[in-house]
Short mmCIF file of C-alpha atoms in Angstrom, two decimals:
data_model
loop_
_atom_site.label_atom_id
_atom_site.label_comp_id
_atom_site.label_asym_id
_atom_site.label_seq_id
_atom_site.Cartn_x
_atom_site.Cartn_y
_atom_site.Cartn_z
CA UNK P 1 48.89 -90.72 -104.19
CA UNK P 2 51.35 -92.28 -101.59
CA UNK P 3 51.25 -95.78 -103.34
CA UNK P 4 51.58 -94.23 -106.48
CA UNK P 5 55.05 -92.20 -105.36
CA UNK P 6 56.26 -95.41 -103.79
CA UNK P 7 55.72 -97.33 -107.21
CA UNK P 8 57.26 -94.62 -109.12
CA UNK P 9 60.49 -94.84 -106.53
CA UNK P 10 60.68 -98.70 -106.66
CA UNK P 11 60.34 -98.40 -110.36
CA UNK P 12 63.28 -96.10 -110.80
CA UNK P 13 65.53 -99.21 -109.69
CA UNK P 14 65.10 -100.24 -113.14
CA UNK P 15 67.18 -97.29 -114.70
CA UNK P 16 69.93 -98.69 -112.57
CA UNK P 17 71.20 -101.81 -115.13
CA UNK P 18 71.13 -99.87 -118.66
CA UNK P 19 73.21 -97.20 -116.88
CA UNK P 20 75.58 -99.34 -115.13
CA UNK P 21 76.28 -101.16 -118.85
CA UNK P 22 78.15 -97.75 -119.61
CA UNK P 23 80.30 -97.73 -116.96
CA UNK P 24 83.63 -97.40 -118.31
CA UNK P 25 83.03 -97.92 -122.16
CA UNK P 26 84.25 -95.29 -124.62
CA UNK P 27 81.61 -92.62 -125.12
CA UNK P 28 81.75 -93.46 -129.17
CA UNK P 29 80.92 -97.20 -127.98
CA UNK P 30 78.36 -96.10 -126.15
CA UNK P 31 76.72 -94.22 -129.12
CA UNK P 32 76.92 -97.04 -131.68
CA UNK P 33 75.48 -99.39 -128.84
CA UNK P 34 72.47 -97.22 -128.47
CA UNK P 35 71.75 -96.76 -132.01
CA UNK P 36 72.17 -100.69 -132.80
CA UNK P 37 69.84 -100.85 -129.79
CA UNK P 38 67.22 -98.21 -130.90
CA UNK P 39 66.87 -98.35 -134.96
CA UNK P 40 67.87 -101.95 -135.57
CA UNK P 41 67.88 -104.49 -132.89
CA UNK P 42 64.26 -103.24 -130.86
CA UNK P 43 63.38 -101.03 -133.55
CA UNK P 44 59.74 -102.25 -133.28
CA UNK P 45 59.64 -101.64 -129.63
CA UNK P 46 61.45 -97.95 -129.26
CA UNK P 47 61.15 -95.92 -132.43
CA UNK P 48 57.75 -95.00 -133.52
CA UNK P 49 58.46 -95.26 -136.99
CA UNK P 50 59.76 -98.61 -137.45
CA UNK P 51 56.27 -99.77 -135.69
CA UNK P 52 54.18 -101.89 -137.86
CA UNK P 53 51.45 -99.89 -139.71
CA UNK P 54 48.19 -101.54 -138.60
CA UNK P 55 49.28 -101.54 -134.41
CA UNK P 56 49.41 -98.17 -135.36
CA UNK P 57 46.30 -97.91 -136.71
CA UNK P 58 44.58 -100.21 -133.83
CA UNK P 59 46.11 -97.90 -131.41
CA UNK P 60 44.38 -94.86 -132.75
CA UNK P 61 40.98 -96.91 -132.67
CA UNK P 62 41.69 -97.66 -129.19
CA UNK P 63 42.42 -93.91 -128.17
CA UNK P 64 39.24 -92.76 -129.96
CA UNK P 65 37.65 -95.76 -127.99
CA UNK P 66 38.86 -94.28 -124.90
CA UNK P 67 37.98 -90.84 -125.30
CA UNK P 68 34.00 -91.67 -125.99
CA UNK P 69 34.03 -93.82 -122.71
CA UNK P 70 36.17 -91.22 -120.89
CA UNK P 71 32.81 -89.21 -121.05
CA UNK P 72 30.75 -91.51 -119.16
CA UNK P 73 33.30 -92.24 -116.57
CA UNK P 74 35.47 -89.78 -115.82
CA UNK P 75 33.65 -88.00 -113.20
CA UNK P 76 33.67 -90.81 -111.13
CA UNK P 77 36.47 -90.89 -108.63
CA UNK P 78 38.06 -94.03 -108.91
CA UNK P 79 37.53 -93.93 -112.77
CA UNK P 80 39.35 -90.29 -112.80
CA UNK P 81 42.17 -91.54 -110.95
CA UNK P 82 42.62 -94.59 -114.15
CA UNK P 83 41.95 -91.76 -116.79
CA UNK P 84 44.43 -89.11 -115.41
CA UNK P 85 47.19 -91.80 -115.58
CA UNK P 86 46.38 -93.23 -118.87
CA UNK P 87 46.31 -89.63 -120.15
CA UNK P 88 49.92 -89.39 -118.46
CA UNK P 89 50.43 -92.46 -120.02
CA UNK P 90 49.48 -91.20 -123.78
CA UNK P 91 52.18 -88.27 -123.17
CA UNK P 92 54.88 -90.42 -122.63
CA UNK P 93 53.98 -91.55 -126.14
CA UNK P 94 53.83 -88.06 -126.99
CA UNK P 95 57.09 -87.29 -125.77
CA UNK P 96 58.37 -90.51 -127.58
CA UNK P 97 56.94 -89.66 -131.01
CA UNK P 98 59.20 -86.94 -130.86
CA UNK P 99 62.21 -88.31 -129.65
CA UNK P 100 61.96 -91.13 -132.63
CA UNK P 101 61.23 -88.48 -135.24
CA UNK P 102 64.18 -86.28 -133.64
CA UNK P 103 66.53 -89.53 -134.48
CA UNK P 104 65.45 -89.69 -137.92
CA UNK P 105 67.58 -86.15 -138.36
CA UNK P 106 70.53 -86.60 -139.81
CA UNK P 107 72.58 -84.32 -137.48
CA UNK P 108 70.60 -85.80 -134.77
CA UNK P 109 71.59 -85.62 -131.16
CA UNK P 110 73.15 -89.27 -129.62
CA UNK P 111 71.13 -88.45 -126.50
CA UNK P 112 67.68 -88.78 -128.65
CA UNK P 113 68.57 -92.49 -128.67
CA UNK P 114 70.39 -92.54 -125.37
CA UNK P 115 66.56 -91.57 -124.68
CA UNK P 116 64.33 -93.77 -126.64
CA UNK P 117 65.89 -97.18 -124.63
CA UNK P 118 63.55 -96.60 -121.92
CA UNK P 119 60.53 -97.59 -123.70
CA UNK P 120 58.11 -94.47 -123.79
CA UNK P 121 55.79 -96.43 -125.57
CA UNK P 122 55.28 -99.22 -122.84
CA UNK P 123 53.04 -97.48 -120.17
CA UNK P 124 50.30 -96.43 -122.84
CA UNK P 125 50.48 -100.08 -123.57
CA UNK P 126 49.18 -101.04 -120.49
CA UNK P 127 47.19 -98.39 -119.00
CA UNK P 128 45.20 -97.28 -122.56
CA UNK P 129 43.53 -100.90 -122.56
CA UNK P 130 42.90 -100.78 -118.84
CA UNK P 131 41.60 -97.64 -118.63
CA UNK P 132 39.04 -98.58 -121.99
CA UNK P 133 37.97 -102.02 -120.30
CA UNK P 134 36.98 -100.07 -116.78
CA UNK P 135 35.40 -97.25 -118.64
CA UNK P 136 32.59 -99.40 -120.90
CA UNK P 137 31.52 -100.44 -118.12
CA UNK P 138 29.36 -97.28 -116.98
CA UNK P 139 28.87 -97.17 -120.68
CA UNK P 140 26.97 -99.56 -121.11
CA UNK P 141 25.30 -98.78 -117.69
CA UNK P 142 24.22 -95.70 -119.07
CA UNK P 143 23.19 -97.20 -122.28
CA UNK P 144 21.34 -100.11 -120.61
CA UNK P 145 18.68 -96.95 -118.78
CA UNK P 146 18.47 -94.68 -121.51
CA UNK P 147 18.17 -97.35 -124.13
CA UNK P 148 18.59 -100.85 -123.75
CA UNK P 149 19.21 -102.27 -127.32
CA UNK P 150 22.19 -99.69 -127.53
CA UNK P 151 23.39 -101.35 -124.70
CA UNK P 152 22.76 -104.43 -125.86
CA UNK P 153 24.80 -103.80 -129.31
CA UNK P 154 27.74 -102.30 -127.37
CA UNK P 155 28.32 -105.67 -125.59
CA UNK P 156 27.96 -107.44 -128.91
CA UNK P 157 30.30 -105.25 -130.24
CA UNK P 158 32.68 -105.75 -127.49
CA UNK P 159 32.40 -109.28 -127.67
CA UNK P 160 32.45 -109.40 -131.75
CA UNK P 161 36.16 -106.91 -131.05
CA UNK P 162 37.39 -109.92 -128.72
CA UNK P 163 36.46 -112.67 -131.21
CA UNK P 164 38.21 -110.72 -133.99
CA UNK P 165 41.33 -110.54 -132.04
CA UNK P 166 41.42 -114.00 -130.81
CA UNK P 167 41.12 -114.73 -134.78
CA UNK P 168 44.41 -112.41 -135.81
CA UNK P 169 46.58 -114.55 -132.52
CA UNK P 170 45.45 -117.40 -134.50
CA UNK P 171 46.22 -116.34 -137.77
CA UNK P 172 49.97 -115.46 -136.38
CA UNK P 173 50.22 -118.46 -134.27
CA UNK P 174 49.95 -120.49 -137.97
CA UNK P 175 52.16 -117.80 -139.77
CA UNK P 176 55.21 -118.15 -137.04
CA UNK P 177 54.62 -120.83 -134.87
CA UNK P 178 57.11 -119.51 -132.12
CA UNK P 179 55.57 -118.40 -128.72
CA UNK P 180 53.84 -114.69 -128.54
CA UNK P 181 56.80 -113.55 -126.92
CA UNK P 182 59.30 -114.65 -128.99
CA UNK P 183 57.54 -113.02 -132.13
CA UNK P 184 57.15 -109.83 -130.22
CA UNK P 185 60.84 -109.60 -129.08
CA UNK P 186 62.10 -111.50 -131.74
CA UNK P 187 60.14 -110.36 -134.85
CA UNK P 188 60.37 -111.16 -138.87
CA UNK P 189 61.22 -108.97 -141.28
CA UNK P 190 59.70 -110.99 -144.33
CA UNK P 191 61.10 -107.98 -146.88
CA UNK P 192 64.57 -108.61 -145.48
CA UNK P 193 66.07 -111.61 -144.19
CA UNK P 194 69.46 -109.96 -143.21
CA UNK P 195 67.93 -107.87 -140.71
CA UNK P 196 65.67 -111.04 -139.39
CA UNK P 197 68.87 -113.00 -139.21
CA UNK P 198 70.04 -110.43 -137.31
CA UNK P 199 67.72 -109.33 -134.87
CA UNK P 200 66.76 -113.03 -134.05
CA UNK P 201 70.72 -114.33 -133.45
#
């Protein structure tokens, strides 16, 4: 719990540069900034509703992964402790599903995307995928006593998952041949250009 309050206090340092940027410009500056920021330039990053339709769609599959290992594994210590935080980590997203559908208002408040820079998607990111790969484990433990093909066709399932995913990074590698992280940051907009221009300048 100790390492996990130090983190969190180390990690605050991070709110430090975004707030220094407003020191000393205009209040209506700062507003325009933040919605250039939010709903155009990392629109695919901070509001939920620009995100692309099928990440949204694998990240439901990956929550309803989670929750059917979550009952094989959650009783154990160390596995609660991961759970607890990736179910922290899913209200963040919770809390930033709102925020994005509060700036699609049109009397919206400037603060909802004074909000949405800090990236409440970002921890679910991290911690949903951990928190599924240290779960299957006891899993397929469990599977592997009470019935060893259903083990076995969990692990090819797994493995079939990972092949099929190594396939799409190909497919998009050939589509835009930029690095991962410049398509990511840096992303197309093949139904308009303007915006592409835009977001990749």
């Amino acid at each position: 719990m100790v390492a996990v309050l130090v983190g969190c206090l180390l990690a605050l340092a991070g709110i430090l540069p975004p707030l220094l940027l407003n020191v000393s410009v205009p209040a209506s500056e700062q507003t325009v900034a933040h919605m250039i920021q939010v709903s155009w330039r990392l629109a695919h990053h901070q509001l939920f509703t620009e995100f692309a339709i099928p990440r949204i769609v694998g990240f439901m599959i990956t929550v309803c992964a989670w929750l059917v290992v979550l009952q094989f594994s959650w009783r154990q210590q160390r596995m609660g402790y991961v759970h607890r935080v990736c179910a922290i980590a899913l209200l963040f997203n919770v809390a930033g599903l709102g925020l994005s559908l509060l700036a699609q208002l049109p009397a919206t408040s400037p603060a909802a995307f004074w909000l949405l820079r800090f990236y409440w998607f970002r921890l679910a990111d991290v911690m949903l995928p951990l928190a599924l790969a240290m779960g299957i484990c006891p899993l397929v433990t469990y599977l592997c006593h009470a019935n060893r093909l259903a083990g076995v066709a969990v692990v090819c399932i797994i493995g079939m998952v990972t092949l099929a995913d190594g396939v799409r990074k190909n497919v998009e590698l050939l589509a835009d041949g930029r690095p991962g992280a410049d398509r990511q940051s840096l992303p197309t907009y093949l139904k308009d250009r303007k915006r592409t221009g835009e977001t990749q300048r």
